[in-house]
Tab-separated table of C-alpha atoms and ligand atoms in Angstrom:
chain	number	residue	atom	x	y	z
A	1	UNK	CA	-42.700	-8.389	103.626
A	2	UNK	CA	-41.584	-6.985	100.241
A	3	UNK	CA	-38.431	-4.824	100.212
A	4	UNK	CA	-37.712	-2.770	97.059
A	5	UNK	CA	-34.071	-1.818	96.982
A	6	UNK	CA	-31.077	-0.945	94.732
A	7	UNK	CA	-28.689	-3.859	94.413
A	8	UNK	CA	-25.646	-5.263	92.736
A	9	UNK	CA	-25.554	-8.723	91.452
A	10	UNK	CA	-22.489	-10.614	93.005
A	11	UNK	CA	-23.198	-14.121	91.843
A	12	UNK	CA	-25.823	-16.404	90.083
A	13	UNK	CA	-25.983	-20.158	90.352
A	14	UNK	CA	-28.258	-22.434	88.227
A	15	UNK	CA	-30.886	-24.381	90.277
A	16	UNK	CA	-33.313	-26.960	88.967
A	17	UNK	CA	-34.380	-26.607	85.343
A	18	UNK	CA	-35.520	-23.224	85.113
A	19	UNK	CA	-34.362	-21.133	88.259
A	20	UNK	CA	-31.375	-19.305	89.564
A	21	UNK	CA	-30.242	-18.398	92.960
A	22	UNK	CA	-28.705	-14.991	92.818
A	23	UNK	CA	-26.525	-13.308	95.550
A	24	UNK	CA	-27.207	-9.617	95.753
A	25	UNK	CA	-25.518	-6.858	97.646
A	26	UNK	CA	-28.425	-4.555	98.392
A	27	UNK	CA	-28.476	-1.004	99.745
A	28	UNK	CA	-31.440	-1.956	102.231
A	29	UNK	CA	-30.608	-5.320	103.485
A	30	UNK	CA	-26.801	-5.975	102.813
A	31	UNK	CA	-25.848	-9.266	101.120
A	32	UNK	CA	-28.890	-11.616	100.526
A	33	UNK	CA	-29.526	-14.574	98.452
A	34	UNK	CA	-32.672	-14.878	96.497
A	35	UNK	CA	-34.468	-17.423	94.249
A	36	UNK	CA	-35.130	-16.116	90.777
A	37	UNK	CA	-37.989	-18.345	89.711
A	38	UNK	CA	-38.133	-19.000	85.963
A	39	UNK	CA	-35.146	-16.799	85.271
A	40	UNK	CA	-33.465	-19.481	82.950
A	41	UNK	CA	-36.526	-20.461	81.190
A	42	UNK	CA	-37.406	-16.906	80.064
A	43	UNK	CA	-35.163	-13.960	79.527
A	44	UNK	CA	-38.192	-11.687	79.600
A	45	UNK	CA	-38.899	-12.846	83.148
A	46	UNK	CA	-36.417	-10.246	84.585
A	47	UNK	CA	-36.172	-8.243	81.512
A	48	UNK	CA	-32.586	-9.388	80.829
A	49	UNK	CA	-31.409	-7.319	83.798
A	50	UNK	CA	-29.623	-10.117	85.727
A	51	UNK	CA	-26.264	-8.610	84.892
A	52	UNK	CA	-23.442	-7.714	87.300
A	53	UNK	CA	-21.846	-4.229	87.304
A	54	UNK	CA	-25.098	-2.302	86.597
A	55	UNK	CA	-27.120	-1.034	89.486
A	56	UNK	CA	-30.510	-3.025	89.687
A	57	UNK	CA	-33.799	-2.186	91.230
A	58	UNK	CA	-34.839	-5.388	92.963
A	59	UNK	CA	-38.077	-6.492	94.723
A	60	UNK	CA	-37.394	-9.002	97.386
A	61	UNK	CA	-39.935	-11.081	99.222
A	62	UNK	CA	-38.862	-12.103	102.778
A	63	UNK	CA	-38.284	-15.855	103.239
A	64	UNK	CA	-41.042	-17.598	105.206
A	65	UNK	CA	-38.351	-19.877	106.522
A	66	UNK	CA	-34.598	-20.226	105.938
A	67	UNK	CA	-32.472	-17.406	104.443
A	68	UNK	CA	-33.507	-17.546	100.821
A	69	UNK	CA	-35.521	-14.552	99.634
A	70	UNK	CA	-37.632	-14.618	96.517
A	71	UNK	CA	-36.786	-12.210	93.716
A	72	UNK	CA	-40.289	-11.003	92.721
A	73	UNK	CA	-39.229	-8.131	90.384
A	74	UNK	CA	-36.098	-6.650	88.804
A	75	UNK	CA	-35.086	-3.867	86.424
A	76	UNK	CA	-32.022	-1.936	85.529
A	77	UNK	CA	-31.743	1.273	87.573
A	78	UNK	CA	-28.474	2.510	86.306
A	79	UNK	CA	-26.236	0.966	83.548
A	80	UNK	CA	-22.582	1.415	83.320
A	81	UNK	CA	-21.815	1.016	79.619
A	82	UNK	CA	-18.380	2.500	79.704
A	83	UNK	CA	-17.311	-0.099	82.289
A	84	UNK	CA	-18.770	-3.073	80.467
A	85	UNK	CA	-17.193	-1.969	77.217
A	86	UNK	CA	-13.713	-2.577	78.622
A	87	UNK	CA	-12.381	-5.912	79.666
A	88	UNK	CA	-9.713	-4.316	81.901
A	89	UNK	CA	-12.259	-2.297	83.776
A	90	UNK	CA	-14.574	-5.229	84.083
A	91	UNK	CA	-11.745	-7.351	85.532
A	92	UNK	CA	-11.123	-4.640	88.099
A	93	UNK	CA	-14.754	-4.362	88.945
A	94	UNK	CA	-15.079	-8.191	89.261
A	95	UNK	CA	-12.272	-8.269	91.759
A	96	UNK	CA	-14.003	-5.561	93.979
A	97	UNK	CA	-17.334	-7.591	93.897
A	98	UNK	CA	-15.504	-10.786	94.692
A	99	UNK	CA	-14.138	-9.058	97.812
A	100	UNK	CA	-17.495	-8.085	98.870
A	101	UNK	CA	-19.008	-11.459	97.969
A	102	UNK	CA	-16.440	-13.170	100.344
A	103	UNK	CA	-16.345	-10.604	103.083
A	104	UNK	CA	-19.749	-9.395	103.634
A	105	UNK	CA	-21.879	-11.246	106.213
A	106	UNK	CA	-25.303	-12.173	105.186
A	107	UNK	CA	-28.345	-9.874	105.864
A	108	UNK	CA	-26.335	-7.253	107.665
A	109	UNK	CA	-27.308	-3.649	106.517
A	110	UNK	CA	-23.928	-2.070	105.398
A	111	UNK	CA	-24.808	1.250	103.783
A	112	UNK	CA	-21.242	2.523	103.747
A	113	UNK	CA	-20.077	-0.652	102.067
A	114	UNK	CA	-22.845	-0.293	99.431
A	115	UNK	CA	-21.688	3.339	98.820
A	116	UNK	CA	-18.021	2.408	98.549
A	117	UNK	CA	-19.011	-0.271	96.083
A	118	UNK	CA	-21.197	1.848	93.857
A	119	UNK	CA	-18.562	4.752	94.013
A	120	UNK	CA	-15.947	2.370	92.809
A	121	UNK	CA	-18.093	1.080	89.937
A	122	UNK	CA	-18.936	4.730	88.912
A	123	UNK	CA	-15.223	5.620	88.939
A	124	UNK	CA	-14.598	2.558	86.705
A	125	UNK	CA	-17.392	3.681	84.334
A	126	UNK	CA	-15.731	7.114	83.680
A	127	UNK	CA	-15.919	8.062	79.937
A	128	UNK	CA	-12.709	8.396	77.871
A	129	UNK	CA	-9.610	6.406	78.386
A	130	UNK	CA	-9.286	3.882	81.194
A	131	UNK	CA	-8.984	5.300	84.722
A	132	UNK	CA	-5.873	4.168	86.616
A	133	UNK	CA	-7.249	0.733	87.566
A	134	UNK	CA	-4.720	-0.339	90.098
A	135	UNK	CA	-5.079	2.857	92.183
A	136	UNK	CA	-8.712	2.816	91.801
A	137	UNK	CA	-8.761	-0.714	93.126
A	138	UNK	CA	-6.484	0.107	96.017
A	139	UNK	CA	-8.436	3.013	97.230
A	140	UNK	CA	-11.689	0.926	96.879
A	141	UNK	CA	-10.035	-1.806	98.975
A	142	UNK	CA	-8.922	0.447	101.819
A	143	UNK	CA	-12.406	2.138	101.810
A	144	UNK	CA	-14.232	-1.143	101.926
A	145	UNK	CA	-12.086	-2.382	104.694
A	146	UNK	CA	-12.760	0.586	106.659
A	147	UNK	CA	-16.536	0.270	105.931
A	148	UNK	CA	-16.579	-3.263	107.153
A	149	UNK	CA	-14.892	-1.924	110.363
A	150	UNK	CA	-11.656	-3.574	109.509
A	151	UNK	CA	-9.753	-0.445	108.739
A	152	UNK	CA	-5.947	-0.700	109.381
A	153	UNK	CA	-4.422	1.435	112.040
A	154	UNK	CA	-1.357	2.960	110.539
A	155	UNK	CA	-0.740	5.315	113.431
A	156	UNK	CA	-0.847	3.440	116.652
A	157	UNK	CA	0.406	-0.070	117.577
A	158	UNK	CA	-2.391	-2.609	117.617
A	159	UNK	CA	-0.724	-4.372	120.596
A	160	UNK	CA	-0.046	-1.578	123.075
A	161	UNK	CA	-1.737	1.474	121.460
A	162	UNK	CA	1.406	3.509	121.462
A	163	UNK	CA	1.606	6.118	118.672
A	164	UNK	CA	4.182	5.550	115.973
A	165	UNK	CA	7.046	7.962	116.447
A	166	UNK	CA	6.821	10.610	113.745
A	167	UNK	CA	9.146	9.968	110.786
A	168	UNK	CA	9.683	6.381	111.850
A	169	UNK	CA	9.075	3.271	109.764
A	170	UNK	CA	7.022	0.541	111.151
A	171	UNK	CA	5.792	-2.958	110.529
A	172	UNK	CA	2.187	-3.452	109.287
A	173	UNK	CA	0.665	-6.739	110.233
A	174	UNK	CA	-2.653	-6.806	108.200
A	175	UNK	CA	-4.012	-9.806	110.059
A	176	UNK	CA	-3.695	-8.075	113.353
A	177	UNK	CA	-5.215	-4.863	112.007
A	178	UNK	CA	-2.334	-2.398	111.741
A	179	UNK	CA	1.176	-1.416	112.772
A	180	UNK	CA	2.987	-3.241	115.511
A	181	UNK	CA	5.870	-1.822	117.448
A	182	UNK	CA	8.967	-3.810	118.068
A	183	UNK	CA	7.887	-4.819	121.630
A	184	UNK	CA	4.534	-6.121	120.275
A	185	UNK	CA	5.464	-8.293	117.268
A	186	UNK	CA	7.834	-9.026	114.492
A	187	UNK	CA	5.383	-10.097	111.763
A	188	UNK	CA	4.148	-8.127	108.812
A	189	UNK	CA	5.663	-5.724	106.267
A	190	UNK	CA	8.198	-2.880	107.167
A	191	UNK	CA	6.993	0.318	105.575
A	192	UNK	CA	8.614	3.715	105.701
A	193	UNK	CA	6.925	6.758	107.425
A	194	UNK	CA	5.940	8.486	104.164
A	195	UNK	CA	4.164	5.356	102.875
A	196	UNK	CA	2.385	4.825	106.180
A	197	UNK	CA	1.225	8.508	106.146
A	198	UNK	CA	-0.120	8.052	102.477
A	199	UNK	CA	-1.998	4.880	103.310
A	200	UNK	CA	-3.414	6.363	106.454
A	201	UNK	CA	-4.906	9.342	104.564
A	202	UNK	CA	-6.073	7.272	101.716
A	203	UNK	CA	-8.284	5.258	104.137
A	204	UNK	CA	-10.061	8.420	105.091
A	205	UNK	CA	-10.079	10.613	101.971
A	206	UNK	CA	-9.863	10.030	98.194
A	207	UNK	CA	-6.080	10.320	97.724
A	208	UNK	CA	-4.352	9.609	94.380
A	209	UNK	CA	-1.942	6.766	94.984
A	210	UNK	CA	1.089	6.180	92.966
A	211	UNK	CA	2.011	2.626	91.727
A	212	UNK	CA	4.136	1.572	94.778
A	213	UNK	CA	1.468	2.682	97.231
A	214	UNK	CA	-1.337	1.097	95.197
A	215	UNK	CA	0.344	-2.290	95.058
A	216	UNK	CA	1.153	-2.305	98.792
A	217	UNK	CA	-2.442	-1.237	99.618
A	218	UNK	CA	-3.817	-3.984	97.491
A	219	UNK	CA	-1.683	-6.563	99.212
A	220	UNK	CA	-2.730	-5.345	102.614
A	221	UNK	CA	-6.347	-5.135	101.700
A	222	UNK	CA	-6.408	-8.741	100.415
A	223	UNK	CA	-4.685	-9.984	103.658
A	224	UNK	CA	-7.262	-8.162	105.634
A	225	UNK	CA	-10.123	-9.706	103.661
A	226	UNK	CA	-8.597	-13.212	103.922
A	227	UNK	CA	-7.997	-12.912	107.588
A	228	UNK	CA	-11.672	-11.905	108.137
A	229	UNK	CA	-12.978	-14.315	105.569
A	230	UNK	CA	-11.347	-17.109	107.566
A	231	UNK	CA	-12.799	-15.928	110.820
A	232	UNK	CA	-16.319	-15.882	109.305
A	233	UNK	CA	-15.883	-19.487	107.959
A	234	UNK	CA	-15.004	-20.946	111.334
B	301	LIG	ZN1	3.202	-2.040	120.659
């Protein structure tokens, strides 16, 4: 079976003398690893398109056994030259790609993750001066967590399900998946009601986050990803 799909390059590792194993996040198949035969011997083999941050069009042949696809064709589908012209933007994009590399399960079709990922790269490719990187990352992280099904509940206690009283601060325990009331736990970070409301909205809609909210969101997102990454590794 050959699948043609849009994809983003997450990682490439040298194998043998002339080959590479690439990890791709694809629109059609989710995260897959594929053998790129001859990719190191000849740049022309894949038309120099084994680059992260651009959208690739990949032709993948199903493995006869095991998990390793074969990359039988590749070209650039959409370049992001504003993004690759700025080191700061590239670092931000690299962080988002590394989240997906660590968090995404193999061969699980995740169209909303793919969309959140490409939307973020497009936002980081905006022409003109650098977009607000921290806030873009924070929104991307919240969206990705929700897309993986690990969205944080900022409105109801994850222990007992009780709604957070309006206008009350609450503890957010990222590893447990949201806020915990005082009867259900003492871990996590105490956040005020306004911030909880903002983060709850940011998870659903594109909300512009200020610096404080961005930093907090990023901390929470990375805790969520670490928690789920650990679970996956076990
Ligand atoms: Zn509770």
